[in-house]
XYZ file of C-alpha atoms in Angstrom:
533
model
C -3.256 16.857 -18.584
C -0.767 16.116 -15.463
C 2.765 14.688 -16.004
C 1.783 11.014 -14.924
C -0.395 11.382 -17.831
C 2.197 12.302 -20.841
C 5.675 10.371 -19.379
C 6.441 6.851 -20.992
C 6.521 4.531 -17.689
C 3.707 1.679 -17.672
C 1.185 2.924 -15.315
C -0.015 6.109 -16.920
C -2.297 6.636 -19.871
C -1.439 7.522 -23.571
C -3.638 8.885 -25.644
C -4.211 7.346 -29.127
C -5.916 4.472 -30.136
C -8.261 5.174 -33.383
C -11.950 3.227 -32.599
C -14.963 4.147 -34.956
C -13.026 6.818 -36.198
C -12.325 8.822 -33.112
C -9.216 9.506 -30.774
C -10.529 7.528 -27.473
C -7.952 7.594 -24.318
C -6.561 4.066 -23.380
C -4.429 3.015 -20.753
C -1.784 0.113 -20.093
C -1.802 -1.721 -16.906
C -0.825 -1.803 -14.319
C -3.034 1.226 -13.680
C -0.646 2.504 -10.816
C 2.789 0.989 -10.138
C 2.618 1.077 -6.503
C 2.027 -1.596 -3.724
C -1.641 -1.338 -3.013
C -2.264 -4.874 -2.211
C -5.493 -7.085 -1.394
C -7.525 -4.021 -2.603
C -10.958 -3.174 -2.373
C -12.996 -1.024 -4.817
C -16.518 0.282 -4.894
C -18.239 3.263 -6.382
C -20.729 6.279 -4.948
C -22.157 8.282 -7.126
C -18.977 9.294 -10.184
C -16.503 8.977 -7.491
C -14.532 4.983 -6.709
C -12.698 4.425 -3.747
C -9.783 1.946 -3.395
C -8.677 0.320 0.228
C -5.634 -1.601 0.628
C -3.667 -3.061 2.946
C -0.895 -1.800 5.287
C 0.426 -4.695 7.989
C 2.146 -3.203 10.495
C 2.483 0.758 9.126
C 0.710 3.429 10.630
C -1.447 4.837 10.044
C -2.997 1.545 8.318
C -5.517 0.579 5.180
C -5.046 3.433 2.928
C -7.461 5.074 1.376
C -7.533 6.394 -2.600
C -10.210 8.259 -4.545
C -10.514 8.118 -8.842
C -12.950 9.278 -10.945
C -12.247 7.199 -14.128
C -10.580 4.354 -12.018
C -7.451 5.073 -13.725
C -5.992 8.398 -12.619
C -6.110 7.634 -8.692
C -4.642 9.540 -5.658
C -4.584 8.451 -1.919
C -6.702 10.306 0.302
C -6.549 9.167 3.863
C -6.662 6.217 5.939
C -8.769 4.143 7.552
C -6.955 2.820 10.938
C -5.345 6.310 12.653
C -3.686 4.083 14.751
C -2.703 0.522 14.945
C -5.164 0.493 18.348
C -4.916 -3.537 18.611
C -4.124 -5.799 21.671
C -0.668 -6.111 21.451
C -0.082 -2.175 21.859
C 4.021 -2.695 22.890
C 4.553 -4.523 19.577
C 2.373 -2.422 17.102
C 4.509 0.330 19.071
C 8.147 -1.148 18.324
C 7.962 -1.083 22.340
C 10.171 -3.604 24.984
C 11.854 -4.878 22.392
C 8.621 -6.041 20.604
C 7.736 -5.791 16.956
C 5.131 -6.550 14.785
C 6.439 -6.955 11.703
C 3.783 -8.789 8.883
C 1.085 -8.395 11.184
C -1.451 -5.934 11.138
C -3.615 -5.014 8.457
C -4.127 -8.025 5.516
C -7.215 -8.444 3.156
C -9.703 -5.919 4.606
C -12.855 -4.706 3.354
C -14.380 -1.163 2.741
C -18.233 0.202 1.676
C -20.100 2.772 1.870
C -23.879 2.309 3.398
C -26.481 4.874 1.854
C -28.792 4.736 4.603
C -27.016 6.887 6.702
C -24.624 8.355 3.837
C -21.220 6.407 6.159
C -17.812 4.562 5.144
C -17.140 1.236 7.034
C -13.907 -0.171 6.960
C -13.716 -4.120 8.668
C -10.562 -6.255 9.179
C -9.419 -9.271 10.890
C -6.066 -8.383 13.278
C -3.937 -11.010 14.333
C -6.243 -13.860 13.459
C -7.862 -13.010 16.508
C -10.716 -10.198 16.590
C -11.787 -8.354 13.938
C -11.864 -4.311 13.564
C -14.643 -1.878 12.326
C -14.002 1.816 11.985
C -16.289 4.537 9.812
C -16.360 7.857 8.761
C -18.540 10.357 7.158
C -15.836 11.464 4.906
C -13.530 8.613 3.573
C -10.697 11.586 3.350
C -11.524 12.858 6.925
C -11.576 11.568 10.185
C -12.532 7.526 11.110
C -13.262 6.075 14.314
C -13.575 2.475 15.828
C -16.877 1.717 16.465
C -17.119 -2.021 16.983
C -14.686 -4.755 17.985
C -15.680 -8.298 17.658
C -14.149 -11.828 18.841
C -14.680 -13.739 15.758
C -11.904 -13.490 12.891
C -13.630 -12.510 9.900
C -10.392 -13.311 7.836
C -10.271 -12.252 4.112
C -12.991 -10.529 4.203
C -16.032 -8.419 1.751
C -18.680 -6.008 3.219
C -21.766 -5.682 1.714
C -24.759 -3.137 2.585
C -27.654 -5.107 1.198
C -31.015 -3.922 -0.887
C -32.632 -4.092 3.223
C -29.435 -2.180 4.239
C -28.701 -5.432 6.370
C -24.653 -6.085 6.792
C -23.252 -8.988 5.783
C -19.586 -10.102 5.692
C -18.043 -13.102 3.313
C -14.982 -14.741 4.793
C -13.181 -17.830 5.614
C -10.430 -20.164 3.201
C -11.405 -22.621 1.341
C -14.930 -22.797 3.562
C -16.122 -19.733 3.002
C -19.293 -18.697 5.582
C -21.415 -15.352 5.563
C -21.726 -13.712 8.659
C -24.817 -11.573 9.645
C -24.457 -8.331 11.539
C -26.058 -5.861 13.863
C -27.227 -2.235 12.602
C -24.284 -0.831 13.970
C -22.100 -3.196 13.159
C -20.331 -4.112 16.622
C -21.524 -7.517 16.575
C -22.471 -10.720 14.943
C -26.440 -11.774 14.799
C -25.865 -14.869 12.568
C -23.013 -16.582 10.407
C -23.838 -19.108 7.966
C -21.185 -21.895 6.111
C -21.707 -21.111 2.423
C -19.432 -23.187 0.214
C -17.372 -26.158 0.710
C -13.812 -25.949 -1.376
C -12.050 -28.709 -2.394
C -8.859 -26.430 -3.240
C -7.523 -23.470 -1.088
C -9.285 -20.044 -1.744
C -9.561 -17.034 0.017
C -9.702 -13.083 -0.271
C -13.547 -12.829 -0.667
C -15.902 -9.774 -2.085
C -19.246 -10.195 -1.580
C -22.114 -8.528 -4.239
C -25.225 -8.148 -4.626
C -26.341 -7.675 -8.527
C -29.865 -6.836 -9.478
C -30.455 -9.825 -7.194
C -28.077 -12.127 -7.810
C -24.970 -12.945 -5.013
C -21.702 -13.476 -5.755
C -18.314 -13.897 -3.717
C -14.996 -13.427 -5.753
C -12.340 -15.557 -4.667
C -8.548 -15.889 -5.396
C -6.680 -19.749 -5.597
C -2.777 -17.930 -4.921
C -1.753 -16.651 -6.526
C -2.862 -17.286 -10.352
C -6.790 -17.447 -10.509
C -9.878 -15.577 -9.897
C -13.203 -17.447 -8.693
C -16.565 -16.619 -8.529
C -19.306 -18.093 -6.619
C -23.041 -17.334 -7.359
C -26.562 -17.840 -6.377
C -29.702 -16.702 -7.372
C -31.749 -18.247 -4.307
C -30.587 -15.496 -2.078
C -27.484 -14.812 0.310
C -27.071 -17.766 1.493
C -27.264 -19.684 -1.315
C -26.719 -22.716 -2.406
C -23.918 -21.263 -4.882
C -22.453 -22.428 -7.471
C -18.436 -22.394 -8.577
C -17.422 -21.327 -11.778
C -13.720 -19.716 -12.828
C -13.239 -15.994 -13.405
C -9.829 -15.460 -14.610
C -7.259 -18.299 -15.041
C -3.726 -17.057 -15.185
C -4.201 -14.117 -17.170
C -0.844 -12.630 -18.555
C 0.581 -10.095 -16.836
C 1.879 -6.712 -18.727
C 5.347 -6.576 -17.122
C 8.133 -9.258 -18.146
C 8.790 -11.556 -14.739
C 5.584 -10.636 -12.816
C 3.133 -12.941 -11.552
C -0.525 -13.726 -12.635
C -3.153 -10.767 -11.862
C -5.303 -12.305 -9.265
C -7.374 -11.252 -6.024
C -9.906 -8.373 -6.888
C -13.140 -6.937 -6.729
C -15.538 -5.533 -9.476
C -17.076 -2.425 -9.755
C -19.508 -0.449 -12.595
C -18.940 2.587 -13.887
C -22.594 5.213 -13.866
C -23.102 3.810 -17.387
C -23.438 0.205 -16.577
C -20.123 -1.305 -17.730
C -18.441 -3.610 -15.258
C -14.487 -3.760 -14.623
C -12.343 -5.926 -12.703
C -9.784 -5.086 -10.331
C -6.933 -7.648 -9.227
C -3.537 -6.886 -8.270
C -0.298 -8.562 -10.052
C 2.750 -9.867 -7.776
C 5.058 -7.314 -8.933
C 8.085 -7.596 -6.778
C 10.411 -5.961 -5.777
C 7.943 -3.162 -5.693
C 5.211 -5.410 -4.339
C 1.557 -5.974 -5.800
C 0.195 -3.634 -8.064
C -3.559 -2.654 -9.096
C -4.588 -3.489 -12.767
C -7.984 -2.847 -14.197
C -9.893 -4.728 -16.702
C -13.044 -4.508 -18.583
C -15.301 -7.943 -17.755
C -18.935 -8.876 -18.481
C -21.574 -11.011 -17.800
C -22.677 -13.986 -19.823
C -26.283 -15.124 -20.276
C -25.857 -17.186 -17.241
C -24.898 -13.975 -14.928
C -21.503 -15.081 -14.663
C -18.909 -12.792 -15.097
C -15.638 -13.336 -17.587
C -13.178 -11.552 -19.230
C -13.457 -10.449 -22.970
C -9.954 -12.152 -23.457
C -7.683 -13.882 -21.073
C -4.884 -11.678 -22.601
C -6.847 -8.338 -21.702
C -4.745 -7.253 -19.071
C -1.676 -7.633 -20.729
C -2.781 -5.010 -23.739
C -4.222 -1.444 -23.882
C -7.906 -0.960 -22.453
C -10.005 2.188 -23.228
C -10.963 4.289 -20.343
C -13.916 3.768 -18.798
C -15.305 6.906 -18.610
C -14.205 10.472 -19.840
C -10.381 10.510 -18.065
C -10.303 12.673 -15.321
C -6.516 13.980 -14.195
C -5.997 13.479 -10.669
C -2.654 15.851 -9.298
C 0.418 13.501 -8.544
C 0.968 14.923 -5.557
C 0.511 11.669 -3.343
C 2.131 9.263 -5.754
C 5.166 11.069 -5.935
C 6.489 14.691 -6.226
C 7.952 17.289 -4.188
C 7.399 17.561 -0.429
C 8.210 20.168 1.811
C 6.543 18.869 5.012
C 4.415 22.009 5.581
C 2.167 20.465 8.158
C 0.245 20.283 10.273
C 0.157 16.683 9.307
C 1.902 14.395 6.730
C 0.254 13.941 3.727
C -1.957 10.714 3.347
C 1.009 9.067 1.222
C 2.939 8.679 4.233
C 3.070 5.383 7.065
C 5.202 4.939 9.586
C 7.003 1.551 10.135
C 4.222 0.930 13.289
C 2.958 3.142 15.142
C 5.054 6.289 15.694
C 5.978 8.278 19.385
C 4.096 11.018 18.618
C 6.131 13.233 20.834
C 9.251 12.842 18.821
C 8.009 14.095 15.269
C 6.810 18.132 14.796
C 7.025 20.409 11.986
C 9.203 23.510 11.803
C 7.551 26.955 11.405
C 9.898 27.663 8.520
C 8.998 23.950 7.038
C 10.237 20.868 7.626
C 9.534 17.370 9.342
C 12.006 17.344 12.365
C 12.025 14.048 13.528
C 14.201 13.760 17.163
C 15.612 10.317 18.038
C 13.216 7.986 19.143
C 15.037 4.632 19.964
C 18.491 3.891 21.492
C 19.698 0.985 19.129
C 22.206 -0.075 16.587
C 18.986 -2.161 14.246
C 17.031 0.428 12.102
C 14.301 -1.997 12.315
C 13.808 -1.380 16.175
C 14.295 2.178 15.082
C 10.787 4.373 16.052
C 9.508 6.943 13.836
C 10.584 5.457 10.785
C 8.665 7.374 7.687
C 7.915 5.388 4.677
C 7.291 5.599 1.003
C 5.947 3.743 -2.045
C 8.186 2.842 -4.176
C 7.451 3.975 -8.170
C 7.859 1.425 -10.809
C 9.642 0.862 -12.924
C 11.715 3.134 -11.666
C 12.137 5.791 -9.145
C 14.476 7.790 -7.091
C 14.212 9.589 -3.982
C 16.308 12.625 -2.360
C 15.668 14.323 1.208
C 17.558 17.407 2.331
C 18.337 16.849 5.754
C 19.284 19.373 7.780
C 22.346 17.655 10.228
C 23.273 20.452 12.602
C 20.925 19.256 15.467
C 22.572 16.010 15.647
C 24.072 14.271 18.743
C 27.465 12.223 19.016
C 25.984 8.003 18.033
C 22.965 10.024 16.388
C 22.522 7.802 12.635
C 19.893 9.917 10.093
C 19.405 9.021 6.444
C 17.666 7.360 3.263
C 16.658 3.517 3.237
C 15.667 1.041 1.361
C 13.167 -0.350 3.541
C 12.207 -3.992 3.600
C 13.292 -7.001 5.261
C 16.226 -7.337 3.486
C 17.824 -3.762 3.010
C 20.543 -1.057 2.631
C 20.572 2.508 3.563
C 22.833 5.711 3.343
C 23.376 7.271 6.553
C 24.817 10.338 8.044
C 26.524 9.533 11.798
C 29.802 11.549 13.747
C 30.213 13.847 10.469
C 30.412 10.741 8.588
C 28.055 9.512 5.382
C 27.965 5.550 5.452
C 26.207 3.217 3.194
C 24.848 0.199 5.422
C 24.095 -2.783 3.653
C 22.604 -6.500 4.106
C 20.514 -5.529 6.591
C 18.048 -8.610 7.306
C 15.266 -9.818 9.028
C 15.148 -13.527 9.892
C 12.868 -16.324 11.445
C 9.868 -15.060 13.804
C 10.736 -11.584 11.942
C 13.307 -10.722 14.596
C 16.914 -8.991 13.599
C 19.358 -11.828 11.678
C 21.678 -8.570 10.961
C 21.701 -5.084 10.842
C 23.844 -4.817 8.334
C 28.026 -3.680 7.405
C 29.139 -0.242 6.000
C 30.673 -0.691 2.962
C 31.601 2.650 2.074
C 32.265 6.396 3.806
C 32.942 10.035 3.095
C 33.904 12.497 5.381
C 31.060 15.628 5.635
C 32.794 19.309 5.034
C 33.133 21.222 8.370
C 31.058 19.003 10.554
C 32.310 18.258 13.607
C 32.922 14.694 15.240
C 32.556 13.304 17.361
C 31.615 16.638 19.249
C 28.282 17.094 17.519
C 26.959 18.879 14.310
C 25.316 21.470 16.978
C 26.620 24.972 15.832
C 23.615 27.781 15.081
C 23.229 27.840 11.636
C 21.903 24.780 8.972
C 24.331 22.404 7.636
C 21.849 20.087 5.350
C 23.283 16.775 3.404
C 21.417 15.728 0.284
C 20.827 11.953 0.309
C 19.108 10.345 -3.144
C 18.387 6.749 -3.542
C 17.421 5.597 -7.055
C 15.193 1.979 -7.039
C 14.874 -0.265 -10.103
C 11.717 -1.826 -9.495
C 10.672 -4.117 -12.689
C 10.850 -7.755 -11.997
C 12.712 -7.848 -14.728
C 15.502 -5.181 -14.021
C 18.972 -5.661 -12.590
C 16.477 -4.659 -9.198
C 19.426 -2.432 -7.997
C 18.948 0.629 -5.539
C 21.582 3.027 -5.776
C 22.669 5.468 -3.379
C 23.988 9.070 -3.949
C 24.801 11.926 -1.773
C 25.359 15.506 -2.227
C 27.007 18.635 0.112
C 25.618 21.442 -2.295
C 22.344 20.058 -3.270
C 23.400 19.817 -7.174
C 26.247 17.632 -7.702
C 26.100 14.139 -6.616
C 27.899 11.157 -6.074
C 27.230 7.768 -5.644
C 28.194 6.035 -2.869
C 29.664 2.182 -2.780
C 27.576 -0.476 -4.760
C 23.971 -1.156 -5.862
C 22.082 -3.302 -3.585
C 19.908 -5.968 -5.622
C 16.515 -6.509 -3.927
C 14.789 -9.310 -2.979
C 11.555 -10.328 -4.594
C 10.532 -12.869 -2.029
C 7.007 -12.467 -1.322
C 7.028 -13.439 2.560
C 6.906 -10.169 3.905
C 4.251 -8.990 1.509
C 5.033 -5.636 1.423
C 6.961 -4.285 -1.187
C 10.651 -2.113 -1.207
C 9.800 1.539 0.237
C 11.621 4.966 0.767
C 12.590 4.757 4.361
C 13.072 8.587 5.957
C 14.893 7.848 9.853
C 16.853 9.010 12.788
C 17.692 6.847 15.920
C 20.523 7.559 18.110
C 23.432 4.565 18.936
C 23.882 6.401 22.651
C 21.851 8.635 24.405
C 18.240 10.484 23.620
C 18.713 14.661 22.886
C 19.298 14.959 18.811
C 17.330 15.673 15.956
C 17.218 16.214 12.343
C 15.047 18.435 9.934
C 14.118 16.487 7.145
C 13.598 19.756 4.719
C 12.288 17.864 1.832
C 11.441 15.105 -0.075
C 11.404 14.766 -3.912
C 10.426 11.779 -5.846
C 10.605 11.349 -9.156
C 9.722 8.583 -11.904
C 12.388 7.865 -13.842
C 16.463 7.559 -12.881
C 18.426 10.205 -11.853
C-alpha cells in the first residue's frame, strides 16, 4: 500500500469499515485534493480515465488513469500545445496574454471501432478543437477544427459508432458529426431551460439518453429520453446541494457518471474548494424504476463510501513527491503558465531542469517559461534546489505562489526577496506586481557582478500552502543556504478564494531577467510533500 494510502489528509483511503462481517476498504472524499476541474470520466475495459481542464497552461486538458476510480495518477495530456488563433497571446508574446482563456469544460471518449481517444473543446467561444490518440498516455494530434462553438460540451460514440456532441446553456442542442470528426453533419435544439444550465455529458444506457447538467454551482440535472437522441427529454434533478466533506467548501456539482465492470454506477462532480480550486469527489448513485438516476443519500458525499472495486495503489509520483528533472521531458504533472519558448528550457546531463531567462520584465505574470504545480490539500509544501551560479546581474529566479493574486520568494543580485501582493486586475492585465517585504543577503555570492564563478552555488527555497477553505489559507515562505536548516522569510500571504480565475493556487517554478537576455538557473529538484513542514 503507497503512502497516499496510510497518511491522515482527506483525499486518501483508510481501511476499516466492518460490513457483513468483513474488513472492506472505504474512502472519504474528496477522492484527490487537487484542482481537476469540469472533469470528464469514462471507462475501457478495468481501466477509467479522467480529463480536466487547463485554461491557458500548457500543455492543456490533462489526462489521469485509475483503476478503482479512487487511487488516480495523471498520465499525459491532451492539447501539446495551446495551437489556437491567437498564437502571440497563448504565447505570453507582444505584450499579449491569455490569462482564463483556453481550455474550459471539454470532453473526452474513447471510440471502439477503431480502438482511438478523442478529446473536443470549445476555445475562445469561437471554434472548437478535436485532437486523438491511440494511447491516452502517448502522443495526440489535432485532427479537426470546426467554426461552431460546441461550448460545455459531452462526446458520445453511439451503439452505430455515430458521434454526437451535447452542448449549449440553458438551450442545450445535439450536434451530429462526420466519421472523422472534423465537421458537423447535423445539430439539433434539444431542451428548452427556463433556468441557466450548462456543463453537459451525454450517455447512452442500454438505450436510454441522458445529458447531465450543472445549475452553478449547487445542483446536478439530468435530462432523459427513451425515444432516441434527440428526444423529446424530460427534466428531472440529480443532486441538490449535496454537503460537501470539507468545512467552507461549496456544493459538489458538475460531473459525469461512469460503471464499474460489475455494473454499479458512480457519480463524479467536483466541489469548489478554494483556495486550492475544484476538487474531484466520487459517489455511488443508482437508477430508479423510472431510469433516472439519484443518489442513495443527499449526505453521501460528505461520509465514507466503499471502494468500488478491489483498491488498486497507483505510485504518487505525479501528485506529489520528489523530482529530479531527469528528462527528456517533464513529467505529465507539469504545465506551463501558456505556452513555453521551447528554446529556453533543457535538461542537464547530470539532472536538472535549467530554465534560461525567457522575458525581459519586472511582472512575473509576463514572465515565459513559468512551470507550475498543483497545489495538495489540505496542506502542502514545496522546496526546489536551485542552482544560482549561472545567473546574470537583474536576473529574478524562485518559488511562487501562483495565481492572480500572489507572493513569491525570489533570488536576484545575491539577494533572497519575498515579493508580495502581486495582482491581476480588469481584462486580466497587471494591477501590480507586487512589493518586497523582506531580504537576506546570500553567503559569497556576488552582486551585482553576477553569481557566474565555475562551481554550483544552489539556494533552497520551500513554500508551505494551507489550502482548506477553512484554514488561516496562509502560504509561507522559507529559504535555506545548506539544504537542512531553514528559515522563514517575512509574513504569510493569505490567499484568495475568489473563484473568477477558476484555477486554483499552484507551485510556480521561474526565472526572467529585469535587464538583458544571457542567464540561467538549474532548478535541481523539486520535492512536495503533504503535510507542513
Amino acid at each position: 500500500m503507497h503512502l497516499h494510502n496510510l497518511i491522515a489528509i482527506s483525499f486518501v483511503a483508510t481501511l476499516g469499515s466492518a460490513q457483513n462481517n468483513s474488513t472492506v476498504a472505504t474512502y472519504r472524499n474528496p477522492v484527490l485534493w487537487e484542482d481537476l476541474a469540469d472533469l470528464d470520466v469514462f471507462r475501457v475495459n478495468d481501466t477509467y480515465y479522467y480529463s480536466a481542464d487547463s485554461f491557458m497552461l500548457s500543455p492543456g486538458a490533462p489526462v489521469l488513469r485509475s483503476y478503482d476510480l479512487v487511487s488516480w495518477e495523471f498520465i499525459g495530456h491532451s492539447v501539446p500545445t495551446l495551437d489556437f488563433g491567437d498564437v502571440e497571446a497563448y504565447s505570453l508574446e507582444d505584450g499579449q496574454q491569455a490569462y482564463v482563456r483556453g481550455i474550459w469544460a471539454s470532453s473526452m471518449r474513447y471510440r471502439p471501432s477503431n480502438g482511438r481517444f478523442y478529446w473536443i473543446g470549445c476555445v475562445d467561444f469561437n471554434q472548437s478543437y478535436v485532437y486523438s490518440s491511440s494511447d491516452p498516455a502517448g502522443e495526440w494530434t489535432q485532427i479537426g477544427q470546426m467554426d461552431t462553438c460546441y461550448y460545455d460540451c459531452g462526446l458520445l460514440f453511439d451503439d452505430d459508432d455515430t458521434p454526437y456532441v451535447a452542448y449549449g446553456n440553458t438551450n442545450i442542442s445535439i450536434a451530429t458529426l462526420n466519421s472523422d470528426l472534423t465537421a458537423e453533419v447535423s445539430t439539433t435544439s434539444i431542451f428548452n431551460g427556463t433556468f441557466y444550465i450548462e456543463g453537459s455529458r451525454l450517455y447512452n444506457i442500454n438505450g436510454t439518453y441522458y445529458v447531465l447538467n450543472t445549475q452553478p454551482a449547487s445542483r446536478e440535472w439530468t435530462l432523459k429520453s427513451t425515444s432516441g437522441i434527440f428526444g423529446p427529454y424530460e427534466q428531472e434533478i440529480f443532486a441538490d446541494r449535496p454537503p460537501s466533506p470539507t468545512p467552507g467548501d461549496g456544493y459538489p456539482h458538475q460531473g459525469g457518471i461512469v460503471d464499474t465492470p460489475d455494473g454499479d454506477w458512480y457519480y463524479m462532480p467536483f466541489i469548489d474548494d478554494y483556495p486550492a480550486g475544484r476538487v474531484p469527489a466520487l459517489v455511488p448513485i443508482y437508477f430508479d424504476s423510472d431510469g433516472w438516476p439519484r443518489l442513495y443519500s443527499n449526505d453521501s458525499v460528505a461520509v465514507p463510501n466503499a471502494y468500488p472495486t478491489t483498491p488498486v495503489y497507483l505510485p504518487t509520483d505525479t501528485l506529489y513527491g520528489f523530482d529530479n528533472f531527469s528528462g527528456p521531458s517533464l513529467g505529465p504533472q507539469w504545465e506551463w503558465n501558456h505556452n513555453p519558448n521551447t528554446s529556453a528550457y533543457s535538461f542537464a546531463e547530470s539532472g536538472g531542469l535549467v530554465l534560461d531567462t525567457a522575458t525581459v520584465t519586472n511582472d512575473l505574470f509576463r514572465a515565459r517559461n513559468t512551470l507550475t504545480h498543483r497545489t495538495l490539500g489540505p496542506e502542502s509544501y514545496a522546496t526546489i534546489e536551485l542552482d544560482i551560479s549561472n545567473m546574470q546581474p537583474g536576473d529574478k529566479a524562485g518559488l511562487a505562489l501562483f495565481r492572480d493574486s500572489m507572493a513569491y520568494i525570489g533570488i536576484q543580485d545575491g539577494i533572497v526577496c519575498l515579493q508580495r501582493n502581486l495582482s491581476l486586475g480588469a481584462g486580466w492585465e497587471t494591477l501590480s506586481d507586487g512589493f518586497e517585504e523582506a531580504s537576506v543577503a546570500i553567503p559569497n555570492a556576488t552582486a551585482p557582478a553576477g553569481y557566474g564563478d565555475s562551481s554550483d552555488q544552489s539556494v533552497w527555497l520551500r513554500l508551505h500552502a494551507n489550502v482548506a477553505p477553512a484554514s488561516d489559507k496562509l502560504g509561507t515562505f522559507y529559504y535555506s543556504f545548506d539544504g537542512h536548516d531553514f528559515t522563514q522569510l517575512g509574513t504569510g500571504y493569505e490567499m484568495n478564494t475568489t473563484y473568477f480565475f477558476f484555477l486554483g493556487y499552484r507551485y510556480g517554478i521561474f526565472n526572467f531577467a529585469t535587464e538583458e537576455f544571457g542567464g540561467s538557473v538549474t532548478v535541481k529538484s523539486f520535492d512536495m510533500v503533504p503535510g507542513s513542514p
